[in-house]
Amino acid sequence: MRRAARIVSVALITAGLVILADVAATLIWKEPLSAVYAQVRQSQAAGELDAVSDEFLADPDVAGLASADATVAQRARRLADLFERRLAGGEPIGRIRIPAIDADYVVIQGTEEADLELGPGHYPDTAIPGQGRTVAIAGHRTTYGAPFNRIDRVDVGDPIALEMPYGRFTYEVTSTRIVDPADTGIVRDIGRERLVLTSCHPLYSAAQRYAVFADLKRIDLAPPRA
């Protein structure tokens, strides 16, 4: 009996160590297996995004809109509307950069699980940069590269850039909030352009959502390509 009890104790201790090791690995390496997968897919998506950008900027219609006699905001909206027609689920649409947490990822169209395995995903029912409405992006915190792993360290005043084939849009964080997963109101339109980032909260739980809100501060349109 003592030997059996000792074997069970060793097994339980071993299982506990394995679980702790897995948690530690996830904290340090952002869940190793899915992180490697995400890194490979992000590299592929970056190449695809370059091709999408080249093709879009070479379009004669884009060249006409980019050089039109209008304000930067007006040209940005026209370019965004034109680009929106080309969007397809699971495809790269731009790049997000968050210097405060060293985040630099290709953004994928869609927020289905398969989309988020590739990188941060754009909520398809929200606007894209330049359209003057709410732009919303979701991302994992612990798996598949964990692009938003440290989203809770983003502070008010921090810049966030979204680089689209037609231009770079710089936002400034105005607030953060912890909300219920069912609270879809956080991505509603409010009459001006803003960026909303969302991710599960706390770590290893989907009980809540951590949301970052940022207002558009600058637009730098990309020059058309011949």
Tab-separated table of C-alpha atoms in Angstrom:
chain	number	residue	atom	x	y	z
A	1	MET	CA	0.000	0.000	0.000
A	2	ARG	CA	2.807	2.404	0.903
A	3	ARG	CA	4.547	1.666	-2.385
A	4	ALA	CA	1.319	2.252	-4.314
A	5	ALA	CA	0.741	5.504	-2.448
A	6	ARG	CA	4.293	6.568	-3.187
A	7	ILE	CA	3.816	5.835	-6.904
A	8	VAL	CA	0.589	7.838	-6.973
A	9	SER	CA	2.295	10.725	-5.156
A	10	VAL	CA	5.182	10.744	-7.634
A	11	ALA	CA	2.722	10.660	-10.539
A	12	LEU	CA	0.753	13.586	-9.138
A	13	ILE	CA	3.901	15.597	-8.484
A	14	THR	CA	5.138	14.870	-12.006
A	15	ALA	CA	1.803	15.913	-13.504
A	16	GLY	CA	1.888	19.102	-11.480
A	17	LEU	CA	5.388	19.908	-12.673
A	18	VAL	CA	4.361	19.312	-16.270
A	19	ILE	CA	1.422	21.699	-15.886
A	20	LEU	CA	3.642	24.331	-14.251
A	21	ALA	CA	6.219	23.912	-17.004
A	22	ASP	CA	3.538	24.383	-19.638
A	23	VAL	CA	2.270	27.547	-17.938
A	24	ALA	CA	5.824	28.866	-17.626
A	25	ALA	CA	6.507	28.107	-21.279
A	26	THR	CA	3.350	29.942	-22.286
A	27	LEU	CA	4.307	32.958	-20.205
A	28	ILE	CA	7.850	33.072	-21.557
A	29	TRP	CA	7.430	31.851	-25.133
A	30	LYS	CA	3.746	32.586	-25.771
A	31	GLU	CA	2.809	28.896	-26.088
A	32	PRO	CA	5.680	27.388	-28.137
A	33	LEU	CA	3.904	25.238	-30.728
A	34	SER	CA	1.249	27.718	-31.810
A	35	ALA	CA	3.808	30.538	-31.612
A	36	VAL	CA	6.006	28.845	-34.202
A	37	TYR	CA	2.976	28.227	-36.420
A	38	ALA	CA	1.897	31.866	-36.093
A	39	GLN	CA	5.392	33.130	-36.891
A	40	VAL	CA	5.477	31.114	-40.108
A	41	ARG	CA	1.997	32.262	-41.123
A	42	GLN	CA	2.815	35.892	-40.269
A	43	SER	CA	5.857	35.701	-42.526
A	44	GLN	CA	3.696	34.360	-45.336
A	45	ALA	CA	1.058	37.023	-44.704
A	46	ALA	CA	3.698	39.764	-44.880
A	47	GLY	CA	4.694	38.620	-48.355
A	48	GLU	CA	1.063	38.481	-49.430
A	49	LEU	CA	0.454	41.976	-48.031
A	50	ASP	CA	3.352	43.375	-50.052
A	51	ALA	CA	1.826	41.884	-53.199
A	52	VAL	CA	-1.617	43.281	-52.318
A	53	SER	CA	-0.125	46.747	-51.742
A	54	ASP	CA	1.793	46.728	-55.028
A	55	GLU	CA	-1.275	45.658	-56.975
A	56	PHE	CA	-3.573	48.174	-55.305
A	57	LEU	CA	-1.246	51.146	-55.699
A	58	ALA	CA	-0.624	50.304	-59.354
A	59	ASP	CA	-4.350	50.572	-60.129
A	60	PRO	CA	-5.007	53.672	-62.297
A	61	ASP	CA	-8.155	54.433	-60.273
A	62	VAL	CA	-6.026	54.580	-57.116
A	63	ALA	CA	-3.567	56.960	-58.736
A	64	GLY	CA	-6.431	59.252	-59.687
A	65	LEU	CA	-7.904	59.254	-56.193
A	66	ALA	CA	-4.544	59.772	-54.507
A	67	SER	CA	-3.832	62.882	-56.561
A	68	ALA	CA	-7.389	64.259	-56.576
A	69	ASP	CA	-8.070	67.867	-55.571
A	70	ALA	CA	-9.451	67.138	-52.102
A	71	THR	CA	-8.422	67.109	-48.453
A	72	VAL	CA	-6.277	64.285	-47.112
A	73	ALA	CA	-9.240	62.931	-45.147
A	74	GLN	CA	-11.468	62.961	-48.234
A	75	ARG	CA	-8.875	61.169	-50.352
A	76	ALA	CA	-8.269	58.666	-47.568
A	77	ARG	CA	-11.978	57.834	-47.415
A	78	ARG	CA	-12.198	57.328	-51.178
A	79	LEU	CA	-9.124	55.103	-51.169
A	80	ALA	CA	-10.433	53.132	-48.184
A	81	ASP	CA	-13.800	52.621	-49.870
A	82	LEU	CA	-12.043	51.354	-52.993
A	83	PHE	CA	-9.795	49.010	-51.002
A	84	GLU	CA	-12.724	47.695	-48.950
A	85	ARG	CA	-14.223	46.168	-52.094
A	86	ARG	CA	-11.182	43.878	-52.342
A	87	LEU	CA	-11.325	42.555	-48.794
A	88	ALA	CA	-11.695	38.806	-48.323
A	89	GLY	CA	-11.871	36.780	-45.117
A	90	GLY	CA	-8.584	35.285	-43.957
A	91	GLU	CA	-6.505	37.610	-46.156
A	92	PRO	CA	-3.959	40.224	-44.962
A	93	ILE	CA	-5.195	43.822	-45.095
A	94	GLY	CA	-2.541	45.868	-43.301
A	95	ARG	CA	-0.065	46.029	-40.440
A	96	ILE	CA	-0.457	47.191	-36.833
A	97	ARG	CA	2.422	48.644	-34.838
A	98	ILE	CA	2.225	49.334	-31.095
A	99	PRO	CA	5.653	50.637	-29.987
A	100	ALA	CA	4.791	50.603	-26.262
A	101	ILE	CA	4.619	46.784	-26.261
A	102	ASP	CA	6.894	46.058	-29.247
A	103	ALA	CA	3.949	44.720	-31.253
A	104	ASP	CA	4.326	44.570	-35.035
A	105	TYR	CA	1.908	42.253	-36.850
A	106	VAL	CA	0.119	41.800	-40.140
A	107	VAL	CA	-3.633	42.253	-39.651
A	108	ILE	CA	-5.984	39.639	-41.105
A	109	GLN	CA	-9.524	40.255	-42.322
A	110	GLY	CA	-11.967	38.501	-39.974
A	111	THR	CA	-12.207	37.448	-36.338
A	112	GLU	CA	-13.071	33.773	-36.706
A	113	GLU	CA	-10.737	31.397	-34.855
A	114	ALA	CA	-9.004	30.444	-38.102
A	115	ASP	CA	-8.351	34.144	-38.819
A	116	LEU	CA	-6.960	34.878	-35.344
A	117	GLU	CA	-4.569	31.937	-35.659
A	118	LEU	CA	-2.846	33.948	-38.392
A	119	GLY	CA	-2.610	37.226	-36.474
A	120	PRO	CA	-4.714	40.127	-35.183
A	121	GLY	CA	-8.095	40.134	-36.921
A	122	HIS	CA	-10.163	43.046	-38.206
A	123	TYR	CA	-13.819	42.974	-37.190
A	124	PRO	CA	-15.479	42.729	-40.634
A	125	ASP	CA	-18.546	44.699	-39.532
A	126	THR	CA	-16.447	47.742	-38.621
A	127	ALA	CA	-14.768	50.321	-40.839
A	128	ILE	CA	-11.227	50.230	-42.139
A	129	PRO	CA	-8.800	53.128	-41.587
A	130	GLY	CA	-9.756	56.280	-43.438
A	131	GLN	CA	-13.520	55.742	-43.510
A	132	GLY	CA	-14.142	58.040	-40.561
A	133	ARG	CA	-15.792	55.466	-38.309
A	134	THR	CA	-14.809	52.878	-35.694
A	135	VAL	CA	-12.042	50.473	-36.713
A	136	ALA	CA	-11.890	47.377	-34.467
A	137	ILE	CA	-9.208	44.688	-34.217
A	138	ALA	CA	-9.034	41.589	-31.988
A	139	GLY	CA	-6.024	39.483	-31.048
A	140	HIS	CA	-4.935	36.550	-28.881
A	141	ARG	CA	-3.049	37.057	-25.604
A	142	THR	CA	-1.581	33.603	-24.969
A	143	THR	CA	-1.644	31.541	-28.160
A	144	TYR	CA	-0.731	31.834	-31.849
A	145	GLY	CA	1.991	34.380	-31.317
A	146	ALA	CA	-0.047	36.201	-28.658
A	147	PRO	CA	0.011	39.537	-30.515
A	148	PHE	CA	-1.922	41.293	-27.756
A	149	ASN	CA	-0.229	39.502	-24.857
A	150	ARG	CA	0.683	42.785	-23.151
A	151	ILE	CA	-2.283	44.832	-24.241
A	152	ASP	CA	-2.898	45.778	-20.598
A	153	ARG	CA	0.412	47.669	-20.613
A	154	VAL	CA	-0.709	50.117	-23.281
A	155	ASP	CA	-1.216	53.524	-21.663
A	156	VAL	CA	-3.171	56.654	-22.447
A	157	GLY	CA	-1.162	58.787	-24.869
A	158	ASP	CA	0.625	55.845	-26.522
A	159	PRO	CA	0.632	55.860	-30.346
A	160	ILE	CA	-0.710	52.995	-32.444
A	161	ALA	CA	-0.164	52.877	-36.194
A	162	LEU	CA	-2.171	51.015	-38.799
A	163	GLU	CA	-0.353	50.751	-42.111
A	164	MET	CA	-2.693	50.053	-45.000
A	165	PRO	CA	-1.767	49.691	-48.675
A	166	TYR	CA	-3.081	53.230	-49.227
A	167	GLY	CA	-1.568	54.977	-46.208
A	168	ARG	CA	-0.430	55.076	-42.594
A	169	PHE	CA	-2.961	56.004	-39.918
A	170	THR	CA	-1.661	57.027	-36.496
A	171	TYR	CA	-3.925	56.853	-33.463
A	172	GLU	CA	-3.399	57.962	-29.859
A	173	VAL	CA	-4.738	55.933	-26.938
A	174	THR	CA	-7.440	57.778	-25.025
A	175	SER	CA	-8.650	55.112	-22.585
A	176	THR	CA	-8.758	51.416	-21.671
A	177	ARG	CA	-11.585	49.380	-20.215
A	178	ILE	CA	-12.460	45.869	-19.037
A	179	VAL	CA	-15.822	44.794	-20.439
A	180	ASP	CA	-18.162	41.830	-20.725
A	181	PRO	CA	-17.612	39.660	-23.846
A	182	ALA	CA	-21.216	40.336	-24.858
A	183	ASP	CA	-20.709	44.099	-24.845
A	184	THR	CA	-20.698	44.775	-28.590
A	185	GLY	CA	-21.357	48.446	-27.962
A	186	ILE	CA	-17.642	49.116	-27.597
A	187	VAL	CA	-17.196	48.822	-31.371
A	188	ARG	CA	-20.181	50.966	-32.364
A	189	ASP	CA	-19.721	54.044	-34.513
A	190	ILE	CA	-19.546	57.303	-32.552
A	191	GLY	CA	-19.400	59.915	-35.299
A	192	ARG	CA	-15.646	60.063	-35.753
A	193	GLU	CA	-12.778	57.729	-36.562
A	194	ARG	CA	-11.318	55.765	-33.683
A	195	LEU	CA	-9.493	52.484	-33.165
A	196	VAL	CA	-10.635	49.795	-30.725
A	197	LEU	CA	-8.412	46.840	-29.805
A	198	THR	CA	-9.857	43.883	-27.910
A	199	SER	CA	-8.478	40.732	-26.324
A	200	CYS	CA	-9.469	38.171	-23.704
A	201	HIS	CA	-8.951	39.099	-20.053
A	202	PRO	CA	-7.448	38.059	-17.737
A	203	LEU	CA	-4.701	35.859	-19.178
A	204	TYR	CA	-5.847	32.242	-19.747
A	205	SER	CA	-9.489	33.252	-19.435
A	206	ALA	CA	-12.253	34.423	-21.765
A	207	ALA	CA	-14.400	35.702	-18.891
A	208	GLN	CA	-13.884	39.350	-19.863
A	209	ARG	CA	-12.465	41.517	-22.624
A	210	TYR	CA	-9.716	44.109	-22.337
A	211	ALA	CA	-10.349	47.020	-24.679
A	212	VAL	CA	-8.089	49.856	-25.797
A	213	PHE	CA	-9.584	52.981	-27.378
A	214	ALA	CA	-7.586	55.389	-29.544
A	215	ASP	CA	-8.456	58.450	-31.646
A	216	LEU	CA	-7.110	59.148	-35.127
A	217	LYS	CA	-4.395	61.822	-35.057
A	218	ARG	CA	-2.579	61.672	-38.390
A	219	ILE	CA	-2.977	60.381	-41.945
A	220	ASP	CA	-0.053	59.866	-44.327
A	221	LEU	CA	-1.270	58.654	-47.702
A	222	ALA	CA	0.901	56.315	-49.758
A	223	PRO	CA	2.062	57.636	-53.148
A	224	PRO	CA	0.640	55.782	-56.165
A	225	ARG	CA	2.944	53.419	-58.019
A	226	ALA	CA	3.421	53.294	-61.750
